[in-house]
Amino acid sequence: MRCGMGDRVWRRLPRNVWVVTSTSFLTDVSSEMVLNLLPLFLANVLGVRTGLVGLIEGVAESTASLLKLVSGRWSDQLGRRKGLAVAGYGLSALAKPLLLGVTSWGGVLAVRFGDRVGKGVRTAPRDALLADSVSPAQRGLAYGLHRAG
């Protein structure tokens, strides 16, 4: 099956775009595998009430959202987009396996907090890295590929 734009358009995208897209895809897959089961684990294994499950997720997602603002500024000031993105992906990758040893809702909160700190730190620098890697005419293609991945 061939897309309407032809294979040449895709081949012209820089390696950065493909690496960032692949990394993002694999990180998202691992997150979804864990996060879909987390509320069941909290409620059925740890006996946590649904309100506390919501609080844990609220803290985690709020952390990511607030850090996106900060990391975007850091990325612009430091000019270290790749370093911040790698640090964010690394923190998320290190946090998820820690769920294996969690025995309380506080432990789940700490791991989710660490995972979302990673997401917050990586998102803005990653998007800026994608924009910096392609010409303005290719940005739509690069972001489209990334969001589809």
N, CA, C and O atoms as a GROMACS GRO file, in nm:
protein
  596
    1MET      N    1   0.085  -0.117   0.000
    1MET     CA    2   0.000   0.000   0.000
    1MET      C    3   0.089   0.124   0.000
    1MET      O    4   0.186   0.131   0.076
    2ARG      N    5   0.057   0.219  -0.084
    2ARG     CA    6   0.138   0.340  -0.096
    2ARG      C    7   0.053   0.461  -0.059
    2ARG      O    8  -0.066   0.466  -0.088
    3CYS      N    9   0.117   0.557   0.005
    3CYS     CA   10   0.046   0.680   0.037
    3CYS      C   11   0.047   0.770  -0.085
    3CYS      O   12   0.130   0.751  -0.175
    4GLY      N   13  -0.041   0.867  -0.090
    4GLY     CA   14  -0.053   0.956  -0.204
    4GLY      C   15   0.069   1.044  -0.226
    4GLY      O   16   0.092   1.089  -0.338
    5MET      N   17   0.148   1.068  -0.122
    5MET     CA   18   0.263   1.157  -0.136
    5MET      C   19   0.386   1.087  -0.190
    5MET      O   20   0.482   1.153  -0.230
    6GLY      N   21   0.386   0.956  -0.193
    6GLY     CA   22   0.503   0.884  -0.240
    6GLY      C   23   0.604   0.863  -0.129
    6GLY      O   24   0.605   0.933  -0.028
    7ASP      N   25   0.688   0.764  -0.151
    7ASP     CA   26   0.787   0.727  -0.050
    7ASP      C   27   0.897   0.830  -0.034
    7ASP      O   28   0.956   0.841   0.073
    8ARG      N   29   0.926   0.906  -0.139
    8ARG     CA   30   1.036   1.002  -0.132
    8ARG      C   31   1.015   1.109  -0.026
    8ARG      O   32   1.111   1.152   0.038
    9VAL      N   33   0.893   1.151  -0.006
    9VAL     CA   34   0.864   1.254   0.094
    9VAL      C   35   0.901   1.205   0.233
    9VAL      O   36   0.960   1.279   0.312
   10TRP      N   37   0.868   1.082   0.263
   10TRP     CA   38   0.897   1.025   0.394
   10TRP      C   39   1.047   1.007   0.414
   10TRP      O   40   1.098   1.025   0.525
   11ARG      N   41   1.116   0.970   0.309
   11ARG     CA   42   1.261   0.948   0.320
   11ARG      C   43   1.337   1.078   0.343
   11ARG      O   44   1.448   1.076   0.396
   12ARG      N   45   1.279   1.189   0.305
   12ARG     CA   46   1.346   1.318   0.323
   12ARG      C   47   1.339   1.370   0.466
   12ARG      O   48   1.409   1.465   0.501
   13LEU      N   49   1.257   1.309   0.548
   13LEU     CA   50   1.252   1.352   0.688
   13LEU      C   51   1.383   1.313   0.757
   13LEU      O   52   1.432   1.202   0.737
   14PRO      N   53   1.438   1.402   0.837
   14PRO     CA   54   1.566   1.373   0.904
   14PRO      C   55   1.554   1.259   1.006
   14PRO      O   56   1.445   1.225   1.052
   15ARG      N   57   1.667   1.203   1.037
   15ARG     CA   58   1.675   1.093   1.133
   15ARG      C   59   1.615   1.132   1.268
   15ARG      O   60   1.549   1.051   1.332
   16ASN      N   61   1.638   1.257   1.311
   16ASN     CA   62   1.582   1.304   1.438
   16ASN      C   63   1.432   1.280   1.447
   16ASN      O   64   1.382   1.235   1.550
   17VAL      N   65   1.361   1.308   1.340
   17VAL     CA   66   1.215   1.292   1.339
   17VAL      C   67   1.178   1.146   1.361
   17VAL      O   68   1.087   1.116   1.438
   18TRP      N   69   1.248   1.056   1.293
   18TRP     CA   70   1.218   0.913   1.306
   18TRP      C   71   1.253   0.861   1.445
   18TRP      O   72   1.178   0.782   1.502
   19VAL      N   73   1.366   0.905   1.500
   19VAL     CA   74   1.408   0.859   1.633
   19VAL      C   75   1.312   0.911   1.740
   19VAL      O   76   1.269   0.835   1.828
   20VAL      N   77   1.278   1.038   1.732
   20VAL     CA   78   1.185   1.096   1.830
   20VAL      C   79   1.048   1.030   1.821
   20VAL      O   80   0.987   0.999   1.923
   21THR      N   81   1.001   1.008   1.700
   21THR     CA   82   0.870   0.944   1.681
   21THR      C   83   0.870   0.802   1.735
   21THR      O   84   0.776   0.761   1.803
   22SER      N   85   0.974   0.726   1.706
   22SER     CA   86   0.982   0.587   1.755
   22SER      C   87   0.991   0.582   1.907
   22SER      O   88   0.924   0.501   1.972
   23THR      N   89   1.073   0.669   1.964
   23THR     CA   90   1.088   0.673   2.110
   23THR      C   91   0.956   0.710   2.176
   23THR      O   92   0.916   0.649   2.276
   24SER      N   93   0.890   0.810   2.121
   24SER     CA   94   0.763   0.854   2.176
   24SER      C   95   0.658   0.742   2.167
   24SER      O   96   0.583   0.719   2.262
   25PHE      N   97   0.656   0.674   2.054
   25PHE     CA   98   0.561   0.564   2.036
   25PHE      C   99   0.583   0.454   2.140
   25PHE      O  100   0.488   0.408   2.203
   26LEU      N  101   0.708   0.412   2.157
   26LEU     CA  102   0.738   0.304   2.252
   26LEU      C  103   0.709   0.347   2.396
   26LEU      O  104   0.662   0.266   2.477
   27THR      N  105   0.738   0.472   2.428
   27THR     CA  106   0.708   0.522   2.562
   27THR      C  107   0.557   0.525   2.586
   27THR      O  108   0.510   0.488   2.693
   28ASP      N  109   0.482   0.569   2.486
   28ASP     CA  110   0.336   0.574   2.499
   28ASP      C  111   0.277   0.434   2.514
   28ASP      O  112   0.186   0.413   2.593
   29VAL      N  113   0.329   0.338   2.439
   29VAL     CA  114   0.281   0.200   2.449
   29VAL      C  115   0.306   0.146   2.590
   29VAL      O  116   0.217   0.086   2.650
   30SER      N  117   0.426   0.169   2.642
   30SER     CA  118   0.456   0.118   2.777
   30SER      C  119   0.369   0.187   2.881
   30SER      O  120   0.325   0.123   2.977
   31SER      N  121   0.344   0.315   2.864
   31SER     CA  122   0.258   0.387   2.959
   31SER      C  123   0.116   0.332   2.956
   31SER      O  124   0.056   0.309   3.061
   32GLU      N  125   0.063   0.312   2.837
   32GLU     CA  126  -0.075   0.263   2.826
   32GLU      C  127  -0.089   0.123   2.882
   32GLU      O  128  -0.192   0.089   2.940
   33MET      N  129   0.013   0.040   2.865
   33MET     CA  130   0.007  -0.096   2.920
   33MET      C  131  -0.005  -0.093   3.071
   33MET      O  132  -0.076  -0.174   3.130
   34VAL      N  133   0.064  -0.001   3.134
   34VAL     CA  134   0.064   0.009   3.280
   34VAL      C  135  -0.058   0.085   3.329
   34VAL      O  136  -0.126   0.041   3.422
   35LEU      N  137  -0.086   0.198   3.269
   35LEU     CA  138  -0.190   0.288   3.321
   35LEU      C  139  -0.330   0.232   3.311
   35LEU      O  140  -0.416   0.267   3.392
   36ASN      N  141  -0.355   0.146   3.216
   36ASN     CA  142  -0.489   0.087   3.206
   36ASN      C  143  -0.520  -0.005   3.323
   36ASN      O  144  -0.636  -0.021   3.360
   37LEU      N  145  -0.417  -0.065   3.381
   37LEU     CA  146  -0.437  -0.157   3.493
   37LEU      C  147  -0.422  -0.091   3.629
   37LEU      O  148  -0.463  -0.148   3.730
   38LEU      N  149  -0.365   0.026   3.633
   38LEU     CA  150  -0.335   0.091   3.760
   38LEU      C  151  -0.458   0.117   3.848
   38LEU      O  152  -0.453   0.089   3.967
   39PRO      N  153  -0.568   0.170   3.794
   39PRO     CA  154  -0.686   0.189   3.880
   39PRO      C  155  -0.739   0.058   3.940
   39PRO      O  156  -0.783   0.054   4.054
   40LEU      N  157  -0.733  -0.049   3.862
   40LEU     CA  158  -0.776  -0.180   3.914
   40LEU      C  159  -0.684  -0.227   4.025
   40LEU      O  160  -0.730  -0.280   4.126
   41PHE      N  161  -0.554  -0.209   4.007
   41PHE     CA  162  -0.457  -0.246   4.111
   41PHE      C  163  -0.482  -0.166   4.238
   41PHE      O  164  -0.484  -0.221   4.348
   42LEU      N  165  -0.501  -0.036   4.222
   42LEU     CA  166  -0.525   0.049   4.339
   42LEU      C  167  -0.652   0.008   4.413
   42LEU      O  168  -0.651  -0.003   4.536
   43ALA      N  169  -0.760  -0.014   4.339
   43ALA     CA  170  -0.888  -0.045   4.402
   43ALA      C  171  -0.896  -0.188   4.453
   43ALA      O  172  -0.938  -0.211   4.567
   44ASN      N  173  -0.856  -0.284   4.372
   44ASN     CA  174  -0.877  -0.425   4.407
   44ASN      C  175  -0.766  -0.487   4.491
   44ASN      O  176  -0.792  -0.575   4.573
   45VAL      N  177  -0.644  -0.442   4.472
   45VAL     CA  178  -0.532  -0.501   4.547
   45VAL      C  179  -0.499  -0.419   4.671
   45VAL      O  180  -0.484  -0.473   4.780
   46LEU      N  181  -0.489  -0.288   4.652
   46LEU     CA  182  -0.453  -0.201   4.765
   46LEU      C  183  -0.574  -0.151   4.843
   46LEU      O  184  -0.558  -0.094   4.951
   47GLY      N  185  -0.695  -0.170   4.789
   47GLY     CA  186  -0.816  -0.128   4.859
   47GLY      C  187  -0.836   0.022   4.865
   47GLY      O  188  -0.898   0.072   4.959
   48VAL      N  189  -0.785   0.093   4.769
   48VAL     CA  190  -0.796   0.239   4.765
   48VAL      C  191  -0.933   0.279   4.712
   48VAL      O  192  -0.983   0.218   4.618
   49ARG      N  193  -0.992   0.381   4.771
   49ARG     CA  194  -1.122   0.431   4.724
   49ARG      C  195  -1.104   0.510   4.595
   49ARG      O  196  -0.996   0.560   4.565
   50THR      N  197  -1.212   0.520   4.520
   50THR     CA  198  -1.205   0.584   4.388
   50THR      C  199  -1.164   0.730   4.395
   50THR      O  200  -1.097   0.780   4.305
   51GLY      N  201  -1.203   0.799   4.500
   51GLY     CA  202  -1.163   0.939   4.514
   51GLY      C  203  -1.012   0.955   4.524
   51GLY      O  204  -0.956   1.050   4.470
   52LEU      N  205  -0.948   0.862   4.592
   52LEU     CA  206  -0.803   0.866   4.604
   52LEU      C  207  -0.735   0.830   4.472
   52LEU      O  208  -0.629   0.884   4.439
   53VAL      N  209  -0.796   0.739   4.397
   53VAL     CA  210  -0.745   0.706   4.263
   53VAL      C  211  -0.747   0.833   4.177
   53VAL      O  212  -0.651   0.862   4.106
   54GLY      N  213  -0.857   0.906   4.184
   54GLY     CA  214  -0.867   1.032   4.110
   54GLY      C  215  -0.766   1.135   4.156
   54GLY      O  216  -0.710   1.208   4.074
   55LEU      N  217  -0.743   1.142   4.285
   55LEU     CA  218  -0.644   1.236   4.338
   55LEU      C  219  -0.504   1.203   4.287
   55LEU      O  220  -0.429   1.292   4.248
   56ILE      N  221  -0.469   1.075   4.287
   56ILE     CA  222  -0.338   1.033   4.238
   56ILE      C  223  -0.321   1.073   4.092
   56ILE      O  224  -0.218   1.128   4.054
   57GLU      N  225  -0.420   1.046   4.010
   57GLU     CA  226  -0.412   1.081   3.869
   57GLU      C  227  -0.412   1.232   3.848
   57GLU      O  228  -0.343   1.284   3.760
   58GLY      N  229  -0.489   1.303   3.930
   58GLY     CA  230  -0.491   1.449   3.920
   58GLY      C  231  -0.357   1.511   3.952
   58GLY      O  232  -0.312   1.602   3.883
   59VAL      N  233  -0.293   1.462   4.058
   59VAL     CA  234  -0.160   1.512   4.094
   59VAL      C  235  -0.061   1.480   3.982
   59VAL      O  236   0.020   1.565   3.944
   60ALA      N  237  -0.068   1.359   3.930
   60ALA     CA  238   0.026   1.317   3.825
   60ALA      C  239   0.010   1.403   3.700
   60ALA      O  240   0.109   1.453   3.646
   61GLU      N  241  -0.111   1.420   3.653
   61GLU     CA  242  -0.133   1.496   3.529
   61GLU      C  243  -0.108   1.645   3.548
   61GLU      O  244  -0.060   1.712   3.457
   62SER      N  245  -0.142   1.697   3.665
   62SER     CA  246  -0.113   1.839   3.693
   62SER      C  247   0.037   1.865   3.693
   62SER      O  248   0.084   1.968   3.644
   63THR      N  249   0.111   1.771   3.748
   63THR     CA  250   0.258   1.782   3.749
   63THR      C  251   0.312   1.791   3.607
   63THR      O  252   0.394   1.876   3.576
   64ALA      N  253   0.264   1.702   3.520
   64ALA     CA  254   0.310   1.703   3.381
   64ALA      C  255   0.275   1.834   3.313
   64ALA      O  256   0.358   1.892   3.243
   65SER      N  257   0.153   1.881   3.332
   65SER     CA  258   0.110   2.005   3.266
   65SER      C  259   0.191   2.125   3.312
   65SER      O  260   0.232   2.208   3.230
   66LEU      N  261   0.215   2.136   3.440
   66LEU     CA  262   0.292   2.250   3.492
   66LEU      C  263   0.438   2.245   3.447
   66LEU      O  264   0.497   2.348   3.416
   67LEU      N  265   0.494   2.126   3.444
   67LEU     CA  266   0.634   2.115   3.403
   67LEU      C  267   0.655   2.139   3.255
   67LEU      O  268   0.765   2.175   3.214
   68LYS      N  269   0.552   2.121   3.174
   68LYS     CA  270   0.565   2.152   3.031
   68LYS      C  271   0.596   2.300   3.012
   68LYS      O  272   0.676   2.336   2.925
   69LEU      N  273   0.535   2.384   3.093
   69LEU     CA  274   0.563   2.528   3.086
   69LEU      C  275   0.708   2.557   3.122
   69LEU      O  276   0.777   2.633   3.053
   70VAL      N  277   0.754   2.497   3.229
   70VAL     CA  278   0.890   2.521   3.278
   70VAL      C  279   0.993   2.464   3.182
   70VAL      O  280   1.093   2.529   3.151
   71SER      N  281   0.969   2.343   3.133
   71SER     CA  282   1.069   2.279   3.047
   71SER      C  283   1.080   2.350   2.912
   71SER      O  284   1.188   2.350   2.852
   72GLY      N  285   0.973   2.408   2.866
   72GLY     CA  286   0.981   2.486   2.742
   72GLY      C  287   1.072   2.606   2.758
   72GLY      O  288   1.151   2.638   2.669
   73ARG      N  289   1.061   2.670   2.870
   73ARG     CA  290   1.148   2.785   2.899
   73ARG      C  291   1.294   2.741   2.914
   73ARG      O  292   1.385   2.804   2.861
   74TRP      N  293   1.315   2.631   2.989
   74TRP     CA  294   1.451   2.577   3.005
   74TRP      C  295   1.511   2.544   2.868
   74TRP      O  296   1.627   2.575   2.840
   75SER      N  297   1.430   2.480   2.785
   75SER     CA  298   1.477   2.440   2.653
   75SER      C  299   1.522   2.561   2.571
   75SER      O  300   1.624   2.557   2.503
   76ASP      N  301   1.445   2.667   2.578
   76ASP     CA  302   1.480   2.789   2.504
   76ASP      C  303   1.603   2.857   2.563
   76ASP      O  304   1.689   2.903   2.489
   77GLN      N  305   1.611   2.862   2.694
   77GLN     CA  306   1.723   2.931   2.759
   77GLN      C  307   1.854   2.853   2.746
   77GLN      O  308   1.958   2.911   2.718
   78LEU      N  309   1.847   2.723   2.767
   78LEU     CA  310   1.968   2.641   2.765
   78LEU      C  311   2.009   2.598   2.625
   78LEU      O  312   2.126   2.571   2.598
   79GLY      N  313   1.911   2.591   2.535
   79GLY     CA  314   1.938   2.540   2.402
   79GLY      C  315   1.972   2.392   2.402
   79GLY      O  316   2.034   2.341   2.308
   80ARG      N  317   1.932   2.322   2.507
   80ARG     CA  318   1.963   2.179   2.524
   80ARG      C  319   1.837   2.095   2.506
   80ARG      O  320   1.795   2.022   2.597
   81ARG      N  321   1.778   2.106   2.391
   81ARG     CA  322   1.652   2.036   2.367
   81ARG      C  323   1.668   1.885   2.377
   81ARG      O  324   1.590   1.817   2.444
   82LYS      N  325   1.771   1.833   2.312
   82LYS     CA  326   1.791   1.688   2.312
   82LYS      C  327   1.819   1.636   2.453
   82LYS      O  328   1.765   1.533   2.493
   83GLY      N  329   1.902   1.706   2.528
   83GLY     CA  330   1.935   1.662   2.663
   83GLY      C  331   1.814   1.658   2.754
   83GLY      O  332   1.796   1.563   2.830
   84LEU      N  333   1.730   1.760   2.746
   84LEU     CA  334   1.608   1.762   2.828
   84LEU      C  335   1.511   1.653   2.786
   84LEU      O  336   1.450   1.587   2.870
   85ALA      N  337   1.497   1.633   2.655
   85ALA     CA  338   1.407   1.528   2.607
   85ALA      C  339   1.456   1.390   2.651
   85ALA      O  340   1.376   1.307   2.696
   86VAL      N  341   1.585   1.365   2.638
   86VAL     CA  342   1.641   1.236   2.680
   86VAL      C  343   1.622   1.217   2.831
   86VAL      O  344   1.587   1.108   2.876
   87ALA      N  345   1.646   1.322   2.909
   87ALA     CA  346   1.628   1.313   3.054
   87ALA      C  347   1.482   1.280   3.088
   87ALA      O  348   1.456   1.197   3.176
   88GLY      N  349   1.389   1.344   3.020
   88GLY     CA  350   1.248   1.318   3.045
   88GLY      C  351   1.207   1.176   3.009
   88GLY      O  352   1.138   1.109   3.085
   89TYR      N  353   1.250   1.130   2.891
   89TYR     CA  354   1.219   0.992   2.852
   89TYR      C  355   1.285   0.893   2.948
   89TYR      O  356   1.226   0.792   2.984
   90GLY      N  357   1.408   0.923   2.988
   90GLY     CA  358   1.479   0.835   3.081
   90GLY      C  359   1.410   0.824   3.215
   90GLY      O  360   1.396   0.714   3.270
   91LEU      N  361   1.365   0.937   3.268
   91LEU     CA  362   1.296   0.936   3.397
   91LEU      C  363   1.168   0.855   3.390
   91LEU      O  364   1.138   0.777   3.481
   92SER      N  365   1.093   0.871   3.283
   92SER     CA  366   0.970   0.793   3.267
   92SER      C  367   1.001   0.644   3.255
   92SER      O  368   0.930   0.561   3.312
   93ALA      N  369   1.106   0.611   3.181
   93ALA     CA  370   1.143   0.470   3.163
   93ALA      C  371   1.190   0.408   3.294
   93ALA      O  372   1.164   0.290   3.320
   94LEU      N  373   1.257   0.485   3.377
   94LEU     CA  374   1.304   0.434   3.506
   94LEU      C  375   1.191   0.423   3.608
   94LEU      O  376   1.195   0.337   3.696
   95ALA      N  377   1.092   0.510   3.598
   95ALA     CA  378   0.985   0.512   3.698
   95ALA      C  379   0.890   0.392   3.686
   95ALA      O  380   0.851   0.334   3.787
   96LYS      N  381   0.853   0.355   3.565
   96LYS     CA  382   0.751   0.252   3.547
   96LYS      C  383   0.785   0.118   3.613
   96LYS      O  384   0.698   0.061   3.679
   97PRO      N  385   0.907   0.066   3.600
   97PRO     CA  386   0.937  -0.062   3.666
   97PRO      C  387   0.929  -0.056   3.819
   97PRO      O  388   0.916  -0.159   3.884
   98LEU      N  389   0.938   0.062   3.875
   98LEU     CA  390   0.928   0.075   4.021
   98LEU      C  391   0.790   0.037   4.074
   98LEU      O  392   0.775   0.010   4.193
   99LEU      N  393   0.690   0.034   3.986
   99LEU     CA  394   0.556  -0.007   4.028
   99LEU      C  395   0.554  -0.153   4.076
   99LEU      O  396   0.465  -0.192   4.150
  100LEU      N  397   0.652  -0.231   4.033
  100LEU     CA  398   0.657  -0.372   4.076
  100LEU      C  399   0.670  -0.388   4.227
  100LEU      O  400   0.618  -0.484   4.283
  101GLY      N  401   0.738  -0.294   4.292
  101GLY     CA  402   0.760  -0.306   4.435
  101GLY      C  403   0.667  -0.224   4.521
  101GLY      O  404   0.686  -0.216   4.643
  102VAL      N  405   0.567  -0.162   4.462
  102VAL     CA  406   0.478  -0.073   4.535
  102VAL      C  407   0.378  -0.153   4.618
  102VAL      O  408   0.316  -0.248   4.570
  103THR      N  409   0.363  -0.111   4.744
  103THR     CA  410   0.268  -0.180   4.833
  103THR      C  411   0.169  -0.085   4.898
  103THR      O  412   0.091  -0.126   4.984
  104SER      N  413   0.172   0.043   4.858
  104SER     CA  414   0.078   0.140   4.916
  104SER      C  415   0.042   0.244   4.810
  104SER      O  416   0.110   0.258   4.708
  105TRP      N  417  -0.066   0.316   4.837
  105TRP     CA  418  -0.107   0.419   4.742
  105TRP      C  419  -0.004   0.532   4.737
  105TRP      O  420   0.010   0.598   4.634
  106GLY      N  421   0.066   0.555   4.846
  106GLY     CA  422   0.171   0.657   4.846
  106GLY      C  423   0.285   0.621   4.752
  106GLY      O  424   0.342   0.708   4.687
  107GLY      N  425   0.316   0.493   4.745
  107GLY     CA  426   0.418   0.447   4.651
  107GLY      C  427   0.374   0.466   4.507
  107GLY      O  428   0.453   0.506   4.422
  108VAL      N  429   0.247   0.436   4.481
  108VAL     CA  430   0.193   0.457   4.347
  108VAL      C  431   0.198   0.605   4.312
  108VAL      O  432   0.236   0.641   4.200
  109LEU      N  433   0.160   0.690   4.406
  109LEU     CA  434   0.166   0.834   4.383
  109LEU      C  435   0.308   0.879   4.351
  109LEU      O  436   0.329   0.959   4.259
  110ALA      N  437   0.405   0.830   4.426
  110ALA     CA  438   0.544   0.868   4.402
  110ALA      C  439   0.592   0.825   4.264
  110ALA      O  440   0.660   0.902   4.194
  111VAL      N  441   0.558   0.704   4.224
  111VAL     CA  442   0.599   0.654   4.093
  111VAL      C  443   0.529   0.731   3.982
  111VAL      O  444   0.592   0.770   3.883
  112ARG      N  445   0.400   0.754   3.997
  112ARG     CA  446   0.325   0.831   3.895
  112ARG      C  447   0.378   0.973   3.887
  112ARG      O  448   0.387   1.030   3.778
  113PHE      N  449   0.412   1.031   4.000
  113PHE     CA  450   0.470   1.165   4.003
  113PHE      C  451   0.601   1.166   3.924
  113PHE      O  452   0.624   1.255   3.841
  114GLY      N  453   0.688   1.069   3.950
  114GLY     CA  454   0.815   1.061   3.877
  114GLY      C  455   0.796   1.042   3.728
  114GLY      O  456   0.865   1.104   3.647
  115ASP      N  457   0.702   0.956   3.691
  115ASP     CA  458   0.673   0.932   3.550
  115ASP      C  459   0.624   1.060   3.482
  115ASP      O  460   0.666   1.091   3.370
  116ARG      N  461   0.535   1.132   3.548
  116ARG     CA  462   0.480   1.254   3.488
  116ARG      C  463   0.579   1.370   3.491
  116ARG      O  464   0.571   1.460   3.407
  117VAL      N  465   0.672   1.371   3.587
  117VAL     CA  466   0.781   1.469   3.582
  117VAL      C  467   0.859   1.446   3.453
  117VAL      O  468   0.894   1.541   3.383
  118GLY      N  469   0.885   1.320   3.421
  118GLY     CA  470   0.953   1.287   3.297
  118GLY      C  471   0.877   1.336   3.175
  118GLY      O  472   0.936   1.391   3.083
  119LYS      N  473   0.746   1.316   3.175
  119LYS     CA  474   0.665   1.362   3.062
  119LYS      C  475   0.667   1.514   3.052
  119LYS      O  476   0.681   1.570   2.943
  120GLY      N  477   0.654   1.580   3.165
  120GLY     CA  478   0.655   1.726   3.164
  120GLY      C  479   0.787   1.784   3.117
  120GLY      O  480   0.789   1.885   3.047
  121VAL      N  481   0.896   1.719   3.156
  121VAL     CA  482   1.029   1.769   3.117
  121VAL      C  483   1.055   1.745   2.968
  121VAL      O  484   1.121   1.827   2.904
  122ARG      N  485   1.006   1.637   2.913
  122ARG     CA  486   1.041   1.603   2.774
  122ARG      C  487   0.954   1.667   2.667
  122ARG      O  488   1.001   1.688   2.555
  123THR      N  489   0.829   1.698   2.697
  123THR     CA  490   0.733   1.732   2.593
  123THR      C  491   0.769   1.858   2.514
  123THR      O  492   0.779   1.852   2.392
  124ALA      N  493   0.788   1.970   2.580
  124ALA     CA  494   0.818   2.094   2.508
  124ALA      C  495   0.952   2.088   2.435
  124ALA      O  496   0.959   2.129   2.319
  125PRO      N  497   1.060   2.037   2.498
  125PRO     CA  498   1.186   2.026   2.423
  125PRO      C  499   1.175   1.930   2.304
  125PRO      O  500   1.236   1.954   2.200
  126ARG      N  501   1.099   1.823   2.319
  126ARG     CA  502   1.081   1.729   2.208
  126ARG      C  503   1.012   1.796   2.091
  126ARG      O  504   1.053   1.780   1.976
  127ASP      N  505   0.905   1.872   2.120
  127ASP     CA  506   0.835   1.941   2.012
  127ASP      C  507   0.923   2.045   1.945
  127ASP      O  508   0.919   2.061   1.823
  128ALA      N  509   1.003   2.116   2.025
  128ALA     CA  510   1.096   2.214   1.968
  128ALA      C  511   1.205   2.145   1.886
  128ALA      O  512   1.247   2.197   1.783
  129LEU      N  513   1.250   2.030   1.932
  129LEU     CA  514   1.351   1.953   1.859
  129LEU      C  515   1.297   1.910   1.723
  129LEU      O  516   1.367   1.916   1.623
  130LEU      N  517   1.172   1.866   1.720
  130LEU     CA  518   1.110   1.831   1.593
  130LEU      C  519   1.105   1.952   1.500
  130LEU      O  520   1.138   1.941   1.382
  131ALA      N  521   1.064   2.065   1.552
  131ALA     CA  522   1.054   2.187   1.470
  131ALA      C  523   1.192   2.230   1.420
  131ALA      O  524   1.205   2.273   1.305
  132ASP      N  525   1.294   2.217   1.504
  132ASP     CA  526   1.429   2.255   1.465
  132ASP      C  527   1.490   2.160   1.363
  132ASP      O  528   1.582   2.197   1.291
  133SER      N  529   1.438   2.039   1.355
  133SER     CA  530   1.497   1.935   1.270
  133SER      C  531   1.452   1.942   1.125
  133SER      O  532   1.514   1.881   1.037
  134VAL      N  533   1.346   2.014   1.099
  134VAL     CA  534   1.291   2.018   0.963
  134VAL      C  535   1.272   2.162   0.917
  134VAL      O  536   1.272   2.256   0.997
  135SER      N  537   1.256   2.177   0.787
  135SER     CA  538   1.226   2.310   0.733
  135SER      C  539   1.081   2.344   0.767
  135SER      O  540   1.001   2.255   0.796
  136PRO      N  541   1.047   2.473   0.764
  136PRO     CA  542   0.908   2.510   0.791
  136PRO      C  543   0.807   2.439   0.700
  136PRO      O  544   0.695   2.411   0.742
  137ALA      N  545   0.847   2.409   0.579
  137ALA     CA  546   0.757   2.340   0.486
  137ALA      C  547   0.732   2.195   0.527
  137ALA      O  548   0.630   2.137   0.488
  138GLN      N  549   0.823   2.135   0.604
  138GLN     CA  550   0.809   1.995   0.645
  138GLN      C  551   0.752   1.978   0.785
  138GLN      O  552   0.731   1.865   0.829
  139ARG      N  553   0.726   2.086   0.855
  139ARG     CA  554   0.681   2.074   0.994
  139ARG      C  555   0.550   1.998   1.008
  139ARG      O  556   0.535   1.917   1.099
  140GLY      N  557   0.457   2.024   0.920
  140GLY     CA  558   0.330   1.953   0.925
  140GLY      C  559   0.348   1.803   0.909
  140GLY      O  560   0.284   1.724   0.978
  141LEU      N  561   0.435   1.765   0.816
  141LEU     CA  562   0.464   1.623   0.794
  141LEU      C  563   0.531   1.561   0.916
  141LEU      O  564   0.495   1.451   0.958
  142ALA      N  565   0.629   1.632   0.973
  142ALA     CA  566   0.700   1.581   1.090
  142ALA      C  567   0.608   1.567   1.210
  142ALA      O  568   0.609   1.464   1.278
  143TYR      N  569   0.527   1.668   1.237
  143TYR     CA  570   0.435   1.661   1.350
  143TYR      C  571   0.325   1.559   1.325
  143TYR      O  572   0.282   1.490   1.418
  144GLY      N  573   0.279   1.549   1.202
  144GLY     CA  574   0.178   1.449   1.168
  144GLY      C  575   0.229   1.307   1.192
  144GLY      O  576   0.158   1.223   1.248
  145LEU      N  577   0.353   1.282   1.149
  145LEU     CA  578   0.413   1.150   1.172
  145LEU      C  579   0.426   1.124   1.321
  145LEU      O  580   0.395   1.015   1.368
  146HIS      N  581   0.473   1.224   1.394
  146HIS     CA  582   0.491   1.206   1.539
  146HIS      C  583   0.359   1.180   1.609
  146HIS      O  584   0.350   1.089   1.692
  147ARG      N  585   0.257   1.256   1.577
  147ARG     CA  586   0.127   1.239   1.644
  147ARG      C  587   0.060   1.108   1.605
  147ARG      O  588  -0.017   1.051   1.682
  148ALA      N  589   0.088   1.060   1.484
  148ALA     CA  590   0.031   0.933   1.440
  148ALA      C  591   0.099   0.814   1.508
  148ALA      O  592   0.041   0.707   1.519
  149GLY      N  593   0.223   0.835   1.553
  149GLY     CA  594   0.303   0.727   1.611
  149GLY      C  595   0.270   0.694   1.750
  149GLY      O  596   0.331   0.605   1.809
   0.00000   0.00000   0.00000
